[in-house]
Amino acid sequence: MNQKHLLTLHDWSAEDIKETLDLADKLKYEQKNGIEHHHLKGKTLGMIFTKSSTRTRVSFEVGMYQLGGSALFLSSNDIQLGRGETIYDTANVLSRFLDGIMIRTFKQSDVEELAQFGSIPIINGLTDLVHPCQILADFQTVREHKDGQLKGLKLAYIGDGNNMAHSYLYGGAKMGMEVAIATPPAYTCDEQVVKNAMEDAAANGGKITITTDPQEAIKNADVVCTDTWVSMGQEADKEEKVKAFSAYQVNKELFSLADDKAIFLHCLPAYRGFEVTEDIIDGPMSRVFDEAENRLHAQKAVMVGLMAK
Ligand code: CP
Ligand code: NVA
C-alpha cells in the first residue's frame, strides 16, 4: 500500500482498493477461524467524533482490539478542538501520542488539514462530502455475493446526492463499475465529484450516469443502494426533504426493474417507510447486515495498510 491516508477513494488507485479488499477477506477468514492477527500490537488509534455513530465507532474500536492495539474515543465535545483549538495544534499534539487518527466530522477540509499538519495516518470516518470506509465494506459485500467481481457490475444509488452517493461515484469509477445515481433535481451530487468520477471511470473502463429518473438508474442494476434522506446535521430540513424524495423510495415496484439477482445495500441507519420499504430492507435481496459486519473487516485492512508500516 502506497497511501499514507484514507481521505477519499478518489485519492486511491484501483490497486490500493483491491489490495485492501483482499486483505479484508483474509482478516475476516482469520477472525472467524480464531487465527490471531496482531498486526498493530502496541499501537493506538484516536477516534475523533463530531457526529454520532454506532457502526463506525464500534467497528474501529473492536477492530483495533482484534489487531492487538487499542482505540481511544475522543468526542469533540470533550476535547479542546470543540472549544476552538486549531486543527494545526491538534494534529501536531495528537501525532506525538497516537499511531493513527480516524475522524468523523462535517467539513472535508478539516480532515485534509489534519492529514496535512499531522505526521500520522488519517482515516476519514465520514464527512459531509464522502464516507470512504463504508464503500470498502460495501464492495467487500458485493464481491462476496457477486462471484468476487466488481468490474462491469451496475450499481444504482437512488436518493440524496450526499456523502454516500459521492463515495459510490469515487469507488465505483476506480473499480470499473457502472454507477447510476438518481436524485431529485434539487439534491444532485457535487459537480466536482461527478467530474472527477467521470474521468476516473473513463480511465478504468467504468461508466457514470447521473439522472433524476429512478427507473432509469435502477434498470438491470446488480446492486441497488440508498441512504437516509436526512443526513446528520440536516435535521431542520426533514419536512422539505421528505416531500422532495417521495418518488425516490426503494420499494417493490422500483426494485422489480433491477436485475433478477440484484442485492440491496444500505449503510444504515435506515428509516423504513421513507427511503426504503420494509419488504426490501428486510427481504431476501437485502445484504445490509453483512454490509455492516464488513465495516469491521474492511477497516481492519485499512488500518493495517496504513498503520503497520
Ligand atoms: N454507516 C455508518 O457509518 O453508521 P454509523 O453512523 O452508525 O457509524
Ligand atoms: N448520509 C448519512 C450517512 C450515515 C452513515 C449521514 O451523513 O448522516
JSON list of N, CA, C and O in Angstrom, two decimals, residues 9 128-131 135 157 160-172 181 188-191 193-194 197:
[
{"chain": "A", "resi": 9, "resn": "LEU", "atom": "N", "xyz": [-11.74, 8.02, -1.71]},
{"chain": "A", "resi": 9, "resn": "LEU", "atom": "CA", "xyz": [-11.29, 6.94, -2.60]},
{"chain": "A", "resi": 9, "resn": "LEU", "atom": "C", "xyz": [-10.81, 7.49, -3.94]},
{"chain": "A", "resi": 9, "resn": "LEU", "atom": "O", "xyz": [-10.17, 6.78, -4.71]},
{"chain": "A", "resi": 128, "resn": "ASP", "atom": "N", "xyz": [-19.28, 15.47, 5.36]},
{"chain": "A", "resi": 128, "resn": "ASP", "atom": "CA", "xyz": [-20.44, 15.81, 4.52]},
{"chain": "A", "resi": 128, "resn": "ASP", "atom": "C", "xyz": [-20.16, 15.44, 3.06]},
{"chain": "A", "resi": 128, "resn": "ASP", "atom": "O", "xyz": [-21.10, 15.22, 2.30]},
{"chain": "A", "resi": 129, "resn": "LEU", "atom": "N", "xyz": [-18.89, 15.33, 2.68]},
{"chain": "A", "resi": 129, "resn": "LEU", "atom": "CA", "xyz": [-18.57, 15.04, 1.28]},
{"chain": "A", "resi": 129, "resn": "LEU", "atom": "C", "xyz": [-18.53, 13.55, 0.96]},
{"chain": "A", "resi": 129, "resn": "LEU", "atom": "O", "xyz": [-19.06, 13.12, -0.07]},
{"chain": "A", "resi": 130, "resn": "VAL", "atom": "N", "xyz": [-17.86, 12.76, 1.80]},
{"chain": "A", "resi": 130, "resn": "VAL", "atom": "CA", "xyz": [-17.65, 11.33, 1.48]},
{"chain": "A", "resi": 130, "resn": "VAL", "atom": "C", "xyz": [-17.64, 10.44, 2.73]},
{"chain": "A", "resi": 130, "resn": "VAL", "atom": "O", "xyz": [-17.44, 10.92, 3.85]},
{"chain": "A", "resi": 131, "resn": "HIS", "atom": "N", "xyz": [-17.77, 9.14, 2.46]},
{"chain": "A", "resi": 131, "resn": "HIS", "atom": "CA", "xyz": [-17.73, 8.12, 3.53]},
{"chain": "A", "resi": 131, "resn": "HIS", "atom": "C", "xyz": [-16.96, 6.90, 2.96]},
{"chain": "A", "resi": 131, "resn": "HIS", "atom": "O", "xyz": [-17.55, 5.85, 2.70]},
{"chain": "A", "resi": 135, "resn": "ILE", "atom": "N", "xyz": [-17.76, 2.47, 1.75]},
{"chain": "A", "resi": 135, "resn": "ILE", "atom": "CA", "xyz": [-17.73, 1.93, 0.39]},
{"chain": "A", "resi": 135, "resn": "ILE", "atom": "C", "xyz": [-16.82, 0.70, 0.33]},
{"chain": "A", "resi": 135, "resn": "ILE", "atom": "O", "xyz": [-17.11, -0.27, -0.38]},
{"chain": "A", "resi": 157, "resn": "TYR", "atom": "N", "xyz": [-27.75, 3.90, -7.27]},
{"chain": "A", "resi": 157, "resn": "TYR", "atom": "CA", "xyz": [-28.00, 4.58, -5.99]},
{"chain": "A", "resi": 157, "resn": "TYR", "atom": "C", "xyz": [-29.17, 5.52, -6.21]},
{"chain": "A", "resi": 157, "resn": "TYR", "atom": "O", "xyz": [-29.13, 6.38, -7.11]},
{"chain": "A", "resi": 160, "resn": "ASP", "atom": "N", "xyz": [-30.53, 10.77, -2.04]},
{"chain": "A", "resi": 160, "resn": "ASP", "atom": "CA", "xyz": [-29.92, 12.08, -1.86]},
{"chain": "A", "resi": 160, "resn": "ASP", "atom": "C", "xyz": [-28.52, 12.10, -2.50]},
{"chain": "A", "resi": 160, "resn": "ASP", "atom": "O", "xyz": [-27.75, 11.14, -2.34]},
{"chain": "A", "resi": 161, "resn": "GLY", "atom": "N", "xyz": [-28.16, 13.20, -3.13]},
{"chain": "A", "resi": 161, "resn": "GLY", "atom": "CA", "xyz": [-26.82, 13.34, -3.71]},
{"chain": "A", "resi": 161, "resn": "GLY", "atom": "C", "xyz": [-25.81, 13.69, -2.63]},
{"chain": "A", "resi": 161, "resn": "GLY", "atom": "O", "xyz": [-25.18, 14.75, -2.67]},
{"chain": "A", "resi": 162, "resn": "ASN", "atom": "N", "xyz": [-25.64, 12.79, -1.68]},
{"chain": "A", "resi": 162, "resn": "ASN", "atom": "CA", "xyz": [-24.90, 13.10, -0.45]},
{"chain": "A", "resi": 162, "resn": "ASN", "atom": "C", "xyz": [-23.54, 12.39, -0.39]},
{"chain": "A", "resi": 162, "resn": "ASN", "atom": "O", "xyz": [-23.02, 11.91, -1.41]},
{"chain": "A", "resi": 163, "resn": "ASN", "atom": "N", "xyz": [-22.98, 12.30, 0.82]},
{"chain": "A", "resi": 163, "resn": "ASN", "atom": "CA", "xyz": [-21.68, 11.65, 1.01]},
{"chain": "A", "resi": 163, "resn": "ASN", "atom": "C", "xyz": [-21.65, 10.20, 0.51]},
{"chain": "A", "resi": 163, "resn": "ASN", "atom": "O", "xyz": [-20.64, 9.74, -0.02]},
{"chain": "A", "resi": 164, "resn": "MET", "atom": "N", "xyz": [-22.76, 9.46, 0.66]},
{"chain": "A", "resi": 164, "resn": "MET", "atom": "CA", "xyz": [-22.78, 8.08, 0.16]},
{"chain": "A", "resi": 164, "resn": "MET", "atom": "C", "xyz": [-22.79, 8.06, -1.37]},
{"chain": "A", "resi": 164, "resn": "MET", "atom": "O", "xyz": [-22.05, 7.29, -1.98]},
{"chain": "A", "resi": 165, "resn": "ALA", "atom": "N", "xyz": [-23.61, 8.90, -1.98]},
{"chain": "A", "resi": 165, "resn": "ALA", "atom": "CA", "xyz": [-23.65, 8.97, -3.44]},
{"chain": "A", "resi": 165, "resn": "ALA", "atom": "C", "xyz": [-22.25, 9.31, -3.98]},
{"chain": "A", "resi": 165, "resn": "ALA", "atom": "O", "xyz": [-21.75, 8.67, -4.92]},
{"chain": "A", "resi": 166, "resn": "HIS", "atom": "N", "xyz": [-21.61, 10.29, -3.36]},
{"chain": "A", "resi": 166, "resn": "HIS", "atom": "CA", "xyz": [-20.27, 10.70, -3.81]},
{"chain": "A", "resi": 166, "resn": "HIS", "atom": "C", "xyz": [-19.27, 9.55, -3.68]},
{"chain": "A", "resi": 166, "resn": "HIS", "atom": "O", "xyz": [-18.39, 9.37, -4.51]},
{"chain": "A", "resi": 167, "resn": "SER", "atom": "N", "xyz": [-19.41, 8.79, -2.61]},
{"chain": "A", "resi": 167, "resn": "SER", "atom": "CA", "xyz": [-18.45, 7.72, -2.36]},
{"chain": "A", "resi": 167, "resn": "SER", "atom": "C", "xyz": [-18.65, 6.56, -3.34]},
{"chain": "A", "resi": 167, "resn": "SER", "atom": "O", "xyz": [-17.68, 5.94, -3.77]},
{"chain": "A", "resi": 168, "resn": "TYR", "atom": "N", "xyz": [-19.90, 6.26, -3.68]},
{"chain": "A", "resi": 168, "resn": "TYR", "atom": "CA", "xyz": [-20.13, 5.24, -4.72]},
{"chain": "A", "resi": 168, "resn": "TYR", "atom": "C", "xyz": [-19.55, 5.71, -6.05]},
{"chain": "A", "resi": 168, "resn": "TYR", "atom": "O", "xyz": [-18.99, 4.92, -6.81]},
{"chain": "A", "resi": 169, "resn": "LEU", "atom": "N", "xyz": [-19.69, 7.00, -6.33]},
{"chain": "A", "resi": 169, "resn": "LEU", "atom": "CA", "xyz": [-19.13, 7.53, -7.58]},
{"chain": "A", "resi": 169, "resn": "LEU", "atom": "C", "xyz": [-17.62, 7.33, -7.60]},
{"chain": "A", "resi": 169, "resn": "LEU", "atom": "O", "xyz": [-17.06, 6.81, -8.58]},
{"chain": "A", "resi": 170, "resn": "TYR", "atom": "N", "xyz": [-16.96, 7.75, -6.53]},
{"chain": "A", "resi": 170, "resn": "TYR", "atom": "CA", "xyz": [-15.49, 7.64, -6.48]},
{"chain": "A", "resi": 170, "resn": "TYR", "atom": "C", "xyz": [-15.02, 6.18, -6.51]},
{"chain": "A", "resi": 170, "resn": "TYR", "atom": "O", "xyz": [-14.14, 5.81, -7.30]},
{"chain": "A", "resi": 171, "resn": "GLY", "atom": "N", "xyz": [-15.61, 5.36, -5.65]},
{"chain": "A", "resi": 171, "resn": "GLY", "atom": "CA", "xyz": [-15.16, 3.96, -5.55]},
{"chain": "A", "resi": 171, "resn": "GLY", "atom": "C", "xyz": [-15.52, 3.17, -6.81]},
{"chain": "A", "resi": 171, "resn": "GLY", "atom": "O", "xyz": [-14.68, 2.45, -7.36]},
{"chain": "A", "resi": 172, "resn": "GLY", "atom": "N", "xyz": [-16.75, 3.33, -7.28]},
{"chain": "A", "resi": 172, "resn": "GLY", "atom": "CA", "xyz": [-17.21, 2.58, -8.45]},
{"chain": "A", "resi": 172, "resn": "GLY", "atom": "C", "xyz": [-16.42, 2.94, -9.70]},
{"chain": "A", "resi": 172, "resn": "GLY", "atom": "O", "xyz": [-16.07, 2.08, -10.51]},
{"chain": "A", "resi": 181, "resn": "ILE", "atom": "N", "xyz": [-26.72, 7.16, -10.65]},
{"chain": "A", "resi": 181, "resn": "ILE", "atom": "CA", "xyz": [-27.23, 7.87, -9.48]},
{"chain": "A", "resi": 181, "resn": "ILE", "atom": "C", "xyz": [-28.50, 8.62, -9.88]},
{"chain": "A", "resi": 181, "resn": "ILE", "atom": "O", "xyz": [-28.48, 9.39, -10.84]},
{"chain": "A", "resi": 188, "resn": "THR", "atom": "N", "xyz": [-28.92, 17.13, -6.27]},
{"chain": "A", "resi": 188, "resn": "THR", "atom": "CA", "xyz": [-27.95, 16.40, -7.10]},
{"chain": "A", "resi": 188, "resn": "THR", "atom": "C", "xyz": [-26.57, 16.36, -6.42]},
{"chain": "A", "resi": 188, "resn": "THR", "atom": "O", "xyz": [-26.33, 17.06, -5.44]},
{"chain": "A", "resi": 189, "resn": "CYS", "atom": "N", "xyz": [-25.69, 15.55, -7.00]},
{"chain": "A", "resi": 189, "resn": "CYS", "atom": "CA", "xyz": [-24.34, 15.40, -6.45]},
{"chain": "A", "resi": 189, "resn": "CYS", "atom": "C", "xyz": [-23.49, 16.64, -6.72]},
{"chain": "A", "resi": 189, "resn": "CYS", "atom": "O", "xyz": [-23.79, 17.42, -7.63]},
{"chain": "A", "resi": 190, "resn": "ASP", "atom": "N", "xyz": [-22.43, 16.75, -5.96]},
{"chain": "A", "resi": 190, "resn": "ASP", "atom": "CA", "xyz": [-21.44, 17.81, -6.13]},
{"chain": "A", "resi": 190, "resn": "ASP", "atom": "C", "xyz": [-20.82, 17.72, -7.54]},
{"chain": "A", "resi": 190, "resn": "ASP", "atom": "O", "xyz": [-20.38, 16.64, -7.96]},
{"chain": "A", "resi": 191, "resn": "GLU", "atom": "N", "xyz": [-20.80, 18.85, -8.23]},
{"chain": "A", "resi": 191, "resn": "GLU", "atom": "CA", "xyz": [-20.34, 18.85, -9.63]},
{"chain": "A", "resi": 191, "resn": "GLU", "atom": "C", "xyz": [-18.89, 18.39, -9.78]},
{"chain": "A", "resi": 191, "resn": "GLU", "atom": "O", "xyz": [-18.54, 17.68, -10.72]},
{"chain": "A", "resi": 193, "resn": "VAL", "atom": "N", "xyz": [-17.21, 16.41, -7.81]},
{"chain": "A", "resi": 193, "resn": "VAL", "atom": "CA", "xyz": [-17.11, 14.97, -7.56]},
{"chain": "A", "resi": 193, "resn": "VAL", "atom": "C", "xyz": [-17.52, 14.20, -8.82]},
{"chain": "A", "resi": 193, "resn": "VAL", "atom": "O", "xyz": [-16.85, 13.25, -9.23]},
{"chain": "A", "resi": 194, "resn": "VAL", "atom": "N", "xyz": [-18.61, 14.63, -9.45]},
{"chain": "A", "resi": 194, "resn": "VAL", "atom": "CA", "xyz": [-19.08, 13.95, -10.66]},
{"chain": "A", "resi": 194, "resn": "VAL", "atom": "C", "xyz": [-18.02, 14.04, -11.76]},
{"chain": "A", "resi": 194, "resn": "VAL", "atom": "O", "xyz": [-17.71, 13.05, -12.42]},
{"chain": "A", "resi": 197, "resn": "ALA", "atom": "N", "xyz": [-15.17, 11.72, -10.95]},
{"chain": "A", "resi": 197, "resn": "ALA", "atom": "CA", "xyz": [-15.58, 10.32, -11.11]},
{"chain": "A", "resi": 197, "resn": "ALA", "atom": "C", "xyz": [-15.67, 9.96, -12.59]},
{"chain": "A", "resi": 197, "resn": "ALA", "atom": "O", "xyz": [-15.31, 8.86, -13.00]}
]
